[in-house]
């Protein structure tokens, strides 16, 4: 190869490297900008969910958002008795995430207990460029990993807010985010599509039944929601509202989660199941 050809190839290589760096920087800016806009509309509050299997309630879930002048915190709790060949198996999972006021992840903690645990994963973002993850499985020694970040990192619980807040979802739109899955202990690019829009009628308050044996719906409200589908399938498929809160989802084939009133989600289930996990309090 001639010297002139080598110089030409070198120039092209440098140009391609420059374009790749520019694209990565612009992607980072685009995602960061969307998150910053979404953060302006984050509201504190708690949502509660019934977990059912074939119409029978087998657990509950809660999702709580707290906001301060400097941070946004999300805590999610799921407790369910999953059917099994040898009887019910308890699944208990809790996650906490702290973000800046621009929805930039700072740290998180994920715990899996019950018959599926113990398993813990904690992570800390350092300067928006690196994630340090510490994973503990049972009694095995903790495993520490350091992951380089090229774009803002989201946890699964943050994705609906990133999509819904800041602008109204529109059917057909697609979004791609870097998402850390604490269960799989891995980071991946996730593309989601707005597949449909619909109205849901949800219970938003409850009262005791005449025989006082259970809680029943006292009032219902209409909520507009959008169906978000993860390309290739995945846990992020479900219905979300305009505030980025889950309305309905099927995280596993046998499980159906639907938003409802606190008493219907927790009190009814706790009357028939003993649990040491306390749900989020109503706000």
Tab-separated table of C-alpha atoms in Angstrom:
chain	number	residue	atom	x	y	z
A	1	UNK	CA	0.000	0.000	0.000
A	2	UNK	CA	1.347	3.425	-0.938
A	3	UNK	CA	2.092	6.133	1.609
A	4	UNK	CA	-0.680	8.264	0.136
A	5	UNK	CA	-3.213	5.450	0.572
A	6	UNK	CA	-2.136	4.897	4.185
A	7	UNK	CA	-2.562	8.612	4.925
A	8	UNK	CA	-5.998	8.576	3.291
A	9	UNK	CA	-7.074	5.551	5.345
A	10	UNK	CA	-5.742	7.205	8.490
A	11	UNK	CA	-7.777	10.334	7.814
A	12	UNK	CA	-10.915	8.259	7.201
A	13	UNK	CA	-10.327	6.289	10.424
A	14	UNK	CA	-9.916	9.489	12.429
A	15	UNK	CA	-13.060	10.896	10.847
A	16	UNK	CA	-15.044	7.777	11.734
A	17	UNK	CA	-13.744	7.906	15.317
A	18	UNK	CA	-14.733	11.557	15.527
A	19	UNK	CA	-18.228	10.809	14.206
A	20	UNK	CA	-18.645	7.945	16.685
A	21	UNK	CA	-17.616	10.185	19.575
A	22	UNK	CA	-19.990	12.905	18.368
A	23	UNK	CA	-22.864	10.441	18.058
A	24	UNK	CA	-22.213	9.085	21.548
A	25	UNK	CA	-22.069	12.611	22.989
A	26	UNK	CA	-25.271	13.645	21.226
A	27	UNK	CA	-27.043	10.484	22.416
A	28	UNK	CA	-25.905	11.253	25.961
A	29	UNK	CA	-27.136	14.828	25.667
A	30	UNK	CA	-30.473	13.717	24.166
A	31	UNK	CA	-31.167	11.188	26.906
A	32	UNK	CA	-29.954	13.531	29.636
A	33	UNK	CA	-32.172	16.300	28.277
A	34	UNK	CA	-35.262	14.074	28.220
A	35	UNK	CA	-34.584	12.957	31.781
A	36	UNK	CA	-34.098	16.532	32.994
A	37	UNK	CA	-37.423	17.580	31.428
A	38	UNK	CA	-39.192	14.543	32.894
A	39	UNK	CA	-37.818	15.278	36.373
A	40	UNK	CA	-39.688	18.589	36.460
A	41	UNK	CA	-43.000	16.721	36.609
A	42	UNK	CA	-42.186	13.983	39.145
A	43	UNK	CA	-44.758	14.002	41.942
A	44	UNK	CA	-44.439	12.272	45.339
A	45	UNK	CA	-46.963	9.623	46.232
A	46	UNK	CA	-47.644	5.911	46.625
A	47	UNK	CA	-49.403	3.410	44.381
A	48	UNK	CA	-50.578	-0.075	45.353
A	49	UNK	CA	-51.193	-3.206	43.317
A	50	UNK	CA	-52.992	-6.501	43.601
A	51	UNK	CA	-51.055	-9.522	42.353
A	52	UNK	CA	-53.391	-12.255	41.139
A	53	UNK	CA	-53.118	-15.684	39.571
A	54	UNK	CA	-56.229	-16.761	37.699
A	55	UNK	CA	-58.319	-14.213	39.558
A	56	UNK	CA	-57.059	-15.280	43.013
A	57	UNK	CA	-54.982	-12.751	44.928
A	58	UNK	CA	-51.573	-14.173	45.835
A	59	UNK	CA	-49.675	-11.025	46.786
A	60	UNK	CA	-49.337	-7.281	46.731
A	61	UNK	CA	-46.947	-4.601	45.515
A	62	UNK	CA	-46.298	-0.967	46.311
A	63	UNK	CA	-44.360	1.813	44.624
A	64	UNK	CA	-43.497	5.012	46.506
A	65	UNK	CA	-41.863	8.206	45.255
A	66	UNK	CA	-40.399	10.783	47.649
A	67	UNK	CA	-38.953	14.110	46.532
A	68	UNK	CA	-36.622	16.536	48.295
A	69	UNK	CA	-34.849	19.683	47.185
A	70	UNK	CA	-31.858	17.643	46.016
A	71	UNK	CA	-33.067	14.123	45.291
A	72	UNK	CA	-35.842	11.849	44.040
A	73	UNK	CA	-36.244	8.469	45.724
A	74	UNK	CA	-38.224	5.467	44.511
A	75	UNK	CA	-38.965	2.403	46.633
A	76	UNK	CA	-40.718	-0.668	45.228
A	77	UNK	CA	-41.869	-3.713	47.167
A	78	UNK	CA	-43.313	-6.987	45.845
A	79	UNK	CA	-44.436	-9.940	47.984
A	80	UNK	CA	-46.231	-12.928	46.454
A	81	UNK	CA	-46.863	-16.609	47.124
A	82	UNK	CA	-46.181	-18.240	43.768
A	83	UNK	CA	-47.855	-21.584	43.047
A	84	UNK	CA	-45.515	-24.577	42.825
A	85	UNK	CA	-45.620	-28.357	42.577
A	86	UNK	CA	-44.679	-28.661	46.253
A	87	UNK	CA	-46.854	-25.828	47.460
A	88	UNK	CA	-46.603	-22.020	47.351
A	89	UNK	CA	-43.150	-20.440	47.162
A	90	UNK	CA	-42.762	-16.970	48.580
A	91	UNK	CA	-41.173	-14.272	46.433
A	92	UNK	CA	-40.153	-11.063	48.193
A	93	UNK	CA	-38.295	-8.279	46.436
A	94	UNK	CA	-37.507	-4.717	47.466
A	95	UNK	CA	-35.667	-2.040	45.520
A	96	UNK	CA	-34.591	1.493	46.432
A	97	UNK	CA	-33.182	4.049	44.019
A	98	UNK	CA	-31.925	7.573	44.597
A	99	UNK	CA	-31.675	10.054	41.729
A	100	UNK	CA	-30.688	13.662	41.329
A	101	UNK	CA	-33.320	16.298	40.585
A	102	UNK	CA	-32.539	15.731	36.891
A	103	UNK	CA	-33.306	11.978	37.138
A	104	UNK	CA	-29.649	10.966	37.061
A	105	UNK	CA	-29.177	7.743	38.983
A	106	UNK	CA	-26.915	8.095	42.037
A	107	UNK	CA	-27.283	4.799	43.883
A	108	UNK	CA	-29.570	1.818	44.263
A	109	UNK	CA	-30.141	-1.264	46.407
A	110	UNK	CA	-32.021	-4.401	45.399
A	111	UNK	CA	-32.942	-7.247	47.742
A	112	UNK	CA	-34.466	-10.613	46.880
A	113	UNK	CA	-35.687	-12.741	49.761
A	114	UNK	CA	-38.196	-15.411	50.639
A	115	UNK	CA	-37.679	-18.802	48.978
A	116	UNK	CA	-35.801	-17.120	46.105
A	117	UNK	CA	-33.111	-15.441	48.236
A	118	UNK	CA	-31.070	-14.171	49.776
A	119	UNK	CA	-29.658	-11.997	47.020
A	120	UNK	CA	-28.601	-8.359	47.169
A	121	UNK	CA	-27.223	-5.941	44.591
A	122	UNK	CA	-26.116	-2.405	45.390
A	123	UNK	CA	-24.756	0.162	42.976
A	124	UNK	CA	-23.210	3.627	43.037
A	125	UNK	CA	-22.739	5.901	40.035
A	126	UNK	CA	-19.470	7.825	40.077
A	127	UNK	CA	-19.387	11.066	38.124
A	128	UNK	CA	-21.924	9.867	35.525
A	129	UNK	CA	-19.186	7.808	33.853
A	130	UNK	CA	-18.893	4.621	35.926
A	131	UNK	CA	-21.119	2.295	37.917
A	132	UNK	CA	-19.757	0.210	40.780
A	133	UNK	CA	-21.958	-2.816	41.541
A	134	UNK	CA	-21.615	-5.147	44.529
A	135	UNK	CA	-23.552	-8.438	44.316
A	136	UNK	CA	-24.023	-10.881	47.204
A	137	UNK	CA	-25.555	-14.297	46.535
A	138	UNK	CA	-26.363	-16.253	49.670
A	139	UNK	CA	-23.273	-16.885	51.778
A	140	UNK	CA	-20.871	-16.592	48.829
A	141	UNK	CA	-18.262	-13.792	48.871
A	142	UNK	CA	-19.448	-10.474	47.470
A	143	UNK	CA	-18.641	-9.812	43.816
A	144	UNK	CA	-17.676	-6.242	42.861
A	145	UNK	CA	-17.840	-4.984	39.279
A	146	UNK	CA	-17.143	-1.641	37.668
A	147	UNK	CA	-19.076	-0.725	34.521
A	148	UNK	CA	-18.251	2.173	32.217
A	149	UNK	CA	-21.207	4.405	31.332
A	150	UNK	CA	-21.526	6.159	27.956
A	151	UNK	CA	-25.126	7.326	28.499
A	152	UNK	CA	-27.271	8.012	31.583
A	153	UNK	CA	-28.213	4.737	33.277
A	154	UNK	CA	-31.760	3.834	34.299
A	155	UNK	CA	-33.199	1.135	36.513
A	156	UNK	CA	-36.331	-0.669	35.259
A	157	UNK	CA	-38.493	1.248	37.749
A	158	UNK	CA	-37.287	4.573	36.272
A	159	UNK	CA	-38.100	3.801	32.625
A	160	UNK	CA	-41.870	4.567	32.698
A	161	UNK	CA	-41.202	8.038	34.171
A	162	UNK	CA	-38.553	8.745	31.556
A	163	UNK	CA	-41.058	7.864	28.818
A	164	UNK	CA	-44.236	9.492	30.119
A	165	UNK	CA	-43.104	12.722	31.776
A	166	UNK	CA	-42.183	15.837	29.860
A	167	UNK	CA	-44.277	15.014	26.807
A	168	UNK	CA	-47.465	13.031	26.191
A	169	UNK	CA	-46.755	9.510	24.862
A	170	UNK	CA	-47.850	8.875	21.298
A	171	UNK	CA	-48.611	5.496	19.748
A	172	UNK	CA	-45.765	4.385	17.512
A	173	UNK	CA	-42.991	6.305	19.274
A	174	UNK	CA	-39.820	4.435	20.265
A	175	UNK	CA	-37.339	5.091	23.057
A	176	UNK	CA	-33.951	3.529	23.748
A	177	UNK	CA	-32.303	3.642	27.168
A	178	UNK	CA	-29.363	2.012	28.913
A	179	UNK	CA	-30.977	-0.077	31.676
A	180	UNK	CA	-29.313	-1.976	34.510
A	181	UNK	CA	-31.183	-5.150	35.415
A	182	UNK	CA	-30.383	-5.966	39.079
A	183	UNK	CA	-31.760	-9.494	38.705
A	184	UNK	CA	-29.581	-10.391	35.719
A	185	UNK	CA	-26.733	-8.218	37.073
A	186	UNK	CA	-26.141	-6.668	33.651
A	187	UNK	CA	-26.540	-3.442	31.674
A	188	UNK	CA	-28.171	-3.444	28.256
A	189	UNK	CA	-29.713	-1.113	25.719
A	190	UNK	CA	-33.506	-1.454	25.820
A	191	UNK	CA	-35.822	-0.210	23.074
A	192	UNK	CA	-39.478	0.310	23.917
A	193	UNK	CA	-42.441	1.171	21.727
A	194	UNK	CA	-45.751	2.829	22.549
A	195	UNK	CA	-48.114	0.185	21.157
A	196	UNK	CA	-51.582	1.363	22.227
A	197	UNK	CA	-53.598	3.856	24.239
A	198	UNK	CA	-56.649	3.034	26.350
A	199	UNK	CA	-58.765	3.972	29.356
A	200	UNK	CA	-58.759	1.962	32.590
A	201	UNK	CA	-61.343	2.049	35.361
A	202	UNK	CA	-59.509	1.517	38.660
A	203	UNK	CA	-60.572	1.315	42.288
A	204	UNK	CA	-59.174	4.336	44.150
A	205	UNK	CA	-60.852	3.852	47.538
A	206	UNK	CA	-62.245	0.979	49.580
A	207	UNK	CA	-64.653	0.193	52.412
A	208	UNK	CA	-65.311	-2.816	54.623
A	209	UNK	CA	-67.846	-5.309	53.340
A	210	UNK	CA	-71.104	-5.550	55.342
A	211	UNK	CA	-69.836	-8.703	57.082
A	212	UNK	CA	-66.479	-6.970	57.727
A	213	UNK	CA	-64.628	-10.001	56.391
A	214	UNK	CA	-62.868	-8.090	53.601
A	215	UNK	CA	-62.482	-4.762	51.862
A	216	UNK	CA	-64.497	-3.925	48.743
A	217	UNK	CA	-64.353	-1.115	46.204
A	218	UNK	CA	-65.947	2.145	47.369
A	219	UNK	CA	-65.182	4.330	44.357
A	220	UNK	CA	-63.614	3.971	40.926
A	221	UNK	CA	-61.755	6.436	38.732
A	222	UNK	CA	-60.878	6.536	35.030
A	223	UNK	CA	-57.202	6.613	34.086
A	224	UNK	CA	-55.726	7.046	30.608
A	225	UNK	CA	-52.821	4.694	29.972
A	226	UNK	CA	-50.386	3.705	27.239
A	227	UNK	CA	-49.085	0.227	26.527
A	228	UNK	CA	-45.292	0.119	26.474
A	229	UNK	CA	-43.747	-2.934	24.802
A	230	UNK	CA	-40.105	-3.908	25.115
A	231	UNK	CA	-38.707	-5.077	21.778
A	232	UNK	CA	-37.876	-8.760	21.969
A	233	UNK	CA	-40.135	-9.150	25.004
A	234	UNK	CA	-39.194	-8.431	28.587
A	235	UNK	CA	-40.295	-7.290	32.033
A	236	UNK	CA	-40.753	-3.666	30.945
A	237	UNK	CA	-43.885	-4.462	28.916
A	238	UNK	CA	-47.065	-3.086	30.514
A	239	UNK	CA	-49.481	-0.150	30.794
A	240	UNK	CA	-48.354	3.192	32.261
A	241	UNK	CA	-50.217	6.436	32.956
A	242	UNK	CA	-49.281	10.015	32.128
A	243	UNK	CA	-47.262	10.315	35.356
A	244	UNK	CA	-45.117	7.346	34.437
A	245	UNK	CA	-46.671	5.064	37.066
A	246	UNK	CA	-47.584	1.477	36.264
A	247	UNK	CA	-51.276	0.727	35.780
A	248	UNK	CA	-51.231	-2.934	34.775
A	249	UNK	CA	-48.567	-5.503	33.881
A	250	UNK	CA	-47.770	-9.206	33.681
A	251	UNK	CA	-44.175	-9.524	34.936
A	252	UNK	CA	-44.450	-13.333	34.766
A	253	UNK	CA	-46.788	-15.524	32.753
A	254	UNK	CA	-48.869	-16.528	35.773
A	255	UNK	CA	-48.907	-13.135	37.491
A	256	UNK	CA	-51.204	-10.189	36.857
A	257	UNK	CA	-50.512	-6.862	38.600
A	258	UNK	CA	-53.120	-4.106	38.605
A	259	UNK	CA	-53.284	-0.817	40.461
A	260	UNK	CA	-55.959	-0.548	43.109
A	261	UNK	CA	-56.724	0.937	46.525
A	262	UNK	CA	-54.366	0.266	49.450
A	263	UNK	CA	-56.887	-1.806	51.421
A	264	UNK	CA	-57.661	-4.019	48.421
A	265	UNK	CA	-54.002	-4.521	47.624
A	266	UNK	CA	-52.587	-5.138	51.085
A	267	UNK	CA	-55.245	-5.589	53.758
A	268	UNK	CA	-57.225	-8.267	51.909
A	269	UNK	CA	-54.078	-10.263	51.155
A	270	UNK	CA	-52.621	-9.882	54.658
A	271	UNK	CA	-55.790	-11.321	56.202
A	272	UNK	CA	-55.099	-14.648	54.494
A	273	UNK	CA	-51.284	-14.641	54.445
A	274	UNK	CA	-48.664	-14.026	57.133
A	275	UNK	CA	-45.852	-11.705	56.058
A	276	UNK	CA	-43.068	-9.812	57.799
A	277	UNK	CA	-42.815	-7.219	55.043
A	278	UNK	CA	-44.432	-3.871	55.748
A	279	UNK	CA	-45.924	-2.030	52.757
A	280	UNK	CA	-45.403	1.625	52.023
A	281	UNK	CA	-47.801	3.844	53.940
A	282	UNK	CA	-50.379	5.877	52.120
A	283	UNK	CA	-49.551	9.489	51.316
